[in-house]
PDB file of C-alpha atoms in Angstrom:
ATOM      1  CA  UNK A   1    -170.277  33.470  54.289  1.00 46.00           C
ATOM      2  CA  UNK A   2    -172.324  33.783  57.236  1.00 49.00           C
ATOM      3  CA  UNK A   3    -172.067  36.950  59.336  1.00 81.00           C
ATOM      4  CA  UNK A   4    -171.230  34.708  62.364  1.00 90.00           C
ATOM      5  CA  UNK A   5    -168.737  31.677  62.110  1.00 91.00           C
ATOM      6  CA  UNK A   6    -169.625  28.595  64.403  1.00 94.00           C
ATOM      7  CA  UNK A   7    -166.568  26.500  65.619  1.00 95.00           C
ATOM      8  CA  UNK A   8    -166.908  24.428  62.985  1.00 95.00           C
ATOM      9  CA  UNK A   9    -167.110  26.749  60.293  1.00 95.00           C
ATOM     10  CA  UNK A  10    -163.909  28.196  61.655  1.00 95.00           C
ATOM     11  CA  UNK A  11    -162.238  25.160  61.910  1.00 96.00           C
ATOM     12  CA  UNK A  12    -163.193  24.146  58.481  1.00 96.00           C
ATOM     13  CA  UNK A  13    -161.861  27.938  57.059  1.00 96.00           C
ATOM     14  CA  UNK A  14    -158.578  27.490  59.096  1.00 95.00           C
ATOM     15  CA  UNK A  15    -157.733  24.011  57.688  1.00 96.00           C
ATOM     16  CA  UNK A  16    -158.388  25.397  54.181  1.00 96.00           C
ATOM     17  CA  UNK A  17    -156.082  28.241  54.790  1.00 95.00           C
ATOM     18  CA  UNK A  18    -153.708  26.386  56.489  1.00 94.00           C
ATOM     19  CA  UNK A  19    -153.491  23.451  54.012  1.00 95.00           C
ATOM     20  CA  UNK A  20    -154.042  20.999  56.430  1.00 95.00           C
ATOM     21  CA  UNK A  21    -156.745  18.787  57.828  1.00 96.00           C
ATOM     22  CA  UNK A  22    -159.792  19.917  60.270  1.00 96.00           C
ATOM     23  CA  UNK A  23    -158.376  17.909  63.056  1.00 96.00           C
ATOM     24  CA  UNK A  24    -155.031  19.713  63.128  1.00 96.00           C
ATOM     25  CA  UNK A  25    -156.898  23.108  62.300  1.00 96.00           C
ATOM     26  CA  UNK A  26    -159.241  22.139  65.567  1.00 96.00           C
ATOM     27  CA  UNK A  27    -155.974  21.270  67.746  1.00 97.00           C
ATOM     28  CA  UNK A  28    -154.576  24.858  66.846  1.00 96.00           C
ATOM     29  CA  UNK A  29    -157.868  26.908  67.687  1.00 96.00           C
ATOM     30  CA  UNK A  30    -158.074  24.599  71.014  1.00 97.00           C
ATOM     31  CA  UNK A  31    -154.757  25.439  71.868  1.00 97.00           C
ATOM     32  CA  UNK A  32    -154.796  29.559  71.024  1.00 96.00           C
ATOM     33  CA  UNK A  33    -158.096  29.625  73.471  1.00 96.00           C
ATOM     34  CA  UNK A  34    -156.794  27.418  76.145  1.00 97.00           C
ATOM     35  CA  UNK A  35    -153.593  29.821  76.207  1.00 97.00           C
ATOM     36  CA  UNK A  36    -155.931  32.667  76.444  1.00 97.00           C
ATOM     37  CA  UNK A  37    -157.893  31.238  79.148  1.00 96.00           C
ATOM     38  CA  UNK A  38    -155.138  30.483  81.341  1.00 96.00           C
ATOM     39  CA  UNK A  39    -153.173  33.726  80.740  1.00 96.00           C
ATOM     40  CA  UNK A  40    -156.138  35.894  81.317  1.00 96.00           C
ATOM     41  CA  UNK A  41    -157.436  34.293  84.473  1.00 94.00           C
ATOM     42  CA  UNK A  42    -153.612  34.651  85.733  1.00 94.00           C
ATOM     43  CA  UNK A  43    -154.139  38.265  85.446  1.00 92.00           C
ATOM     44  CA  UNK A  44    -151.965  38.506  82.354  1.00 94.00           C
ATOM     45  CA  UNK A  45    -152.766  39.602  78.734  1.00 96.00           C
ATOM     46  CA  UNK A  46    -152.659  38.258  75.477  1.00 97.00           C
ATOM     47  CA  UNK A  47    -152.382  40.412  72.114  1.00 97.00           C
ATOM     48  CA  UNK A  48    -153.591  39.030  68.832  1.00 96.00           C
ATOM     49  CA  UNK A  49    -152.035  40.717  66.147  1.00 96.00           C
ATOM     50  CA  UNK A  50    -154.167  43.004  64.071  1.00 94.00           C
ATOM     51  CA  UNK A  51    -157.165  41.728  66.158  1.00 95.00           C
ATOM     52  CA  UNK A  52    -156.712  43.218  69.557  1.00 96.00           C
ATOM     53  CA  UNK A  53    -155.751  42.543  73.408  1.00 97.00           C
ATOM     54  CA  UNK A  54    -157.778  40.583  75.618  1.00 97.00           C
ATOM     55  CA  UNK A  55    -156.729  41.300  79.252  1.00 96.00           C
ATOM     56  CA  UNK A  56    -158.127  41.028  82.995  1.00 94.00           C
ATOM     57  CA  UNK A  57    -158.724  43.920  85.091  1.00 94.00           C
ATOM     58  CA  UNK A  58    -159.659  44.610  88.439  1.00 93.00           C
ATOM     59  CA  UNK A  59    -162.744  46.498  89.609  1.00 94.00           C
ATOM     60  CA  UNK A  60    -162.897  47.945  92.596  1.00 95.00           C
ATOM     61  CA  UNK A  61    -165.879  47.919  95.493  1.00 95.00           C
ATOM     62  CA  UNK A  62    -168.591  50.115  94.293  1.00 95.00           C
ATOM     63  CA  UNK A  63    -172.042  51.163  95.125  1.00 94.00           C
ATOM     64  CA  UNK A  64    -174.726  49.867  92.732  1.00 94.00           C
ATOM     65  CA  UNK A  65    -178.728  50.153  92.364  1.00 95.00           C
ATOM     66  CA  UNK A  66    -181.156  47.377  92.328  1.00 91.00           C
ATOM     67  CA  UNK A  67    -183.289  48.447  89.407  1.00 92.00           C
ATOM     68  CA  UNK A  68    -186.153  46.557  90.305  1.00 93.00           C
ATOM     69  CA  UNK A  69    -186.394  47.958  93.634  1.00 93.00           C
ATOM     70  CA  UNK A  70    -184.415  50.861  93.470  1.00 91.00           C
ATOM     71  CA  UNK A  71    -182.222  49.731  96.417  1.00 94.00           C
ATOM     72  CA  UNK A  72    -178.686  51.086  96.978  1.00 95.00           C
ATOM     73  CA  UNK A  73    -175.802  48.283  97.764  1.00 94.00           C
ATOM     74  CA  UNK A  74    -172.250  48.019  97.608  1.00 94.00           C
ATOM     75  CA  UNK A  75    -170.894  45.559  95.126  1.00 94.00           C
ATOM     76  CA  UNK A  76    -167.505  43.593  96.110  1.00 95.00           C
ATOM     77  CA  UNK A  77    -164.412  44.244  94.485  1.00 94.00           C
ATOM     78  CA  UNK A  78    -164.428  41.676  91.253  1.00 94.00           C
ATOM     79  CA  UNK A  79    -162.034  41.176  88.073  1.00 94.00           C
ATOM     80  CA  UNK A  80    -163.591  41.633  84.486  1.00 95.00           C
ATOM     81  CA  UNK A  81    -162.486  40.780  80.928  1.00 95.00           C
ATOM     82  CA  UNK A  82    -161.240  43.825  78.974  1.00 96.00           C
ATOM     83  CA  UNK A  83    -160.933  43.545  75.169  1.00 96.00           C
ATOM     84  CA  UNK A  84    -159.254  46.325  73.236  1.00 96.00           C
ATOM     85  CA  UNK A  85    -159.735  46.218  69.567  1.00 96.00           C
ATOM     86  CA  UNK A  86    -156.775  46.769  67.358  1.00 95.00           C
ATOM     87  CA  UNK A  87    -156.733  49.875  65.094  1.00 94.00           C
ATOM     88  CA  UNK A  88    -156.279  47.548  61.666  1.00 95.00           C
ATOM     89  CA  UNK A  89    -159.386  45.642  62.543  1.00 93.00           C
ATOM     90  CA  UNK A  90    -161.108  49.107  63.064  1.00 93.00           C
ATOM     91  CA  UNK A  91    -159.952  50.207  60.126  1.00 93.00           C
ATOM     92  CA  UNK A  92    -161.181  47.039  58.242  1.00 92.00           C
ATOM     93  CA  UNK A  93    -164.555  47.433  58.950  1.00 89.00           C
ATOM     94  CA  UNK A  94    -165.140  51.076  57.400  1.00 84.00           C
ATOM     95  CA  UNK A  95    -162.824  50.222  54.691  1.00 77.00           C
TER      96      UNK A  95
END
């Protein structure tokens, strides 16, 4: 198996392990992706057991520096996606 799975490879692997066809596996993956997108965009969080938690956090306005010119400027408040990796995933990497 390669180090990075494409969507097609992931769908094929899911179909094999779920003992179903690729169309059903693709629908399950798309549904999960849409749920995560909608929930996080609304400011919520999604926890995937043994993988981690995906959430949205607010970042306050702050001063930043343009690396090309060195000019200081204020960056407006915005939101960012935060991913917290689960302990089980961290442990599986070093096992």
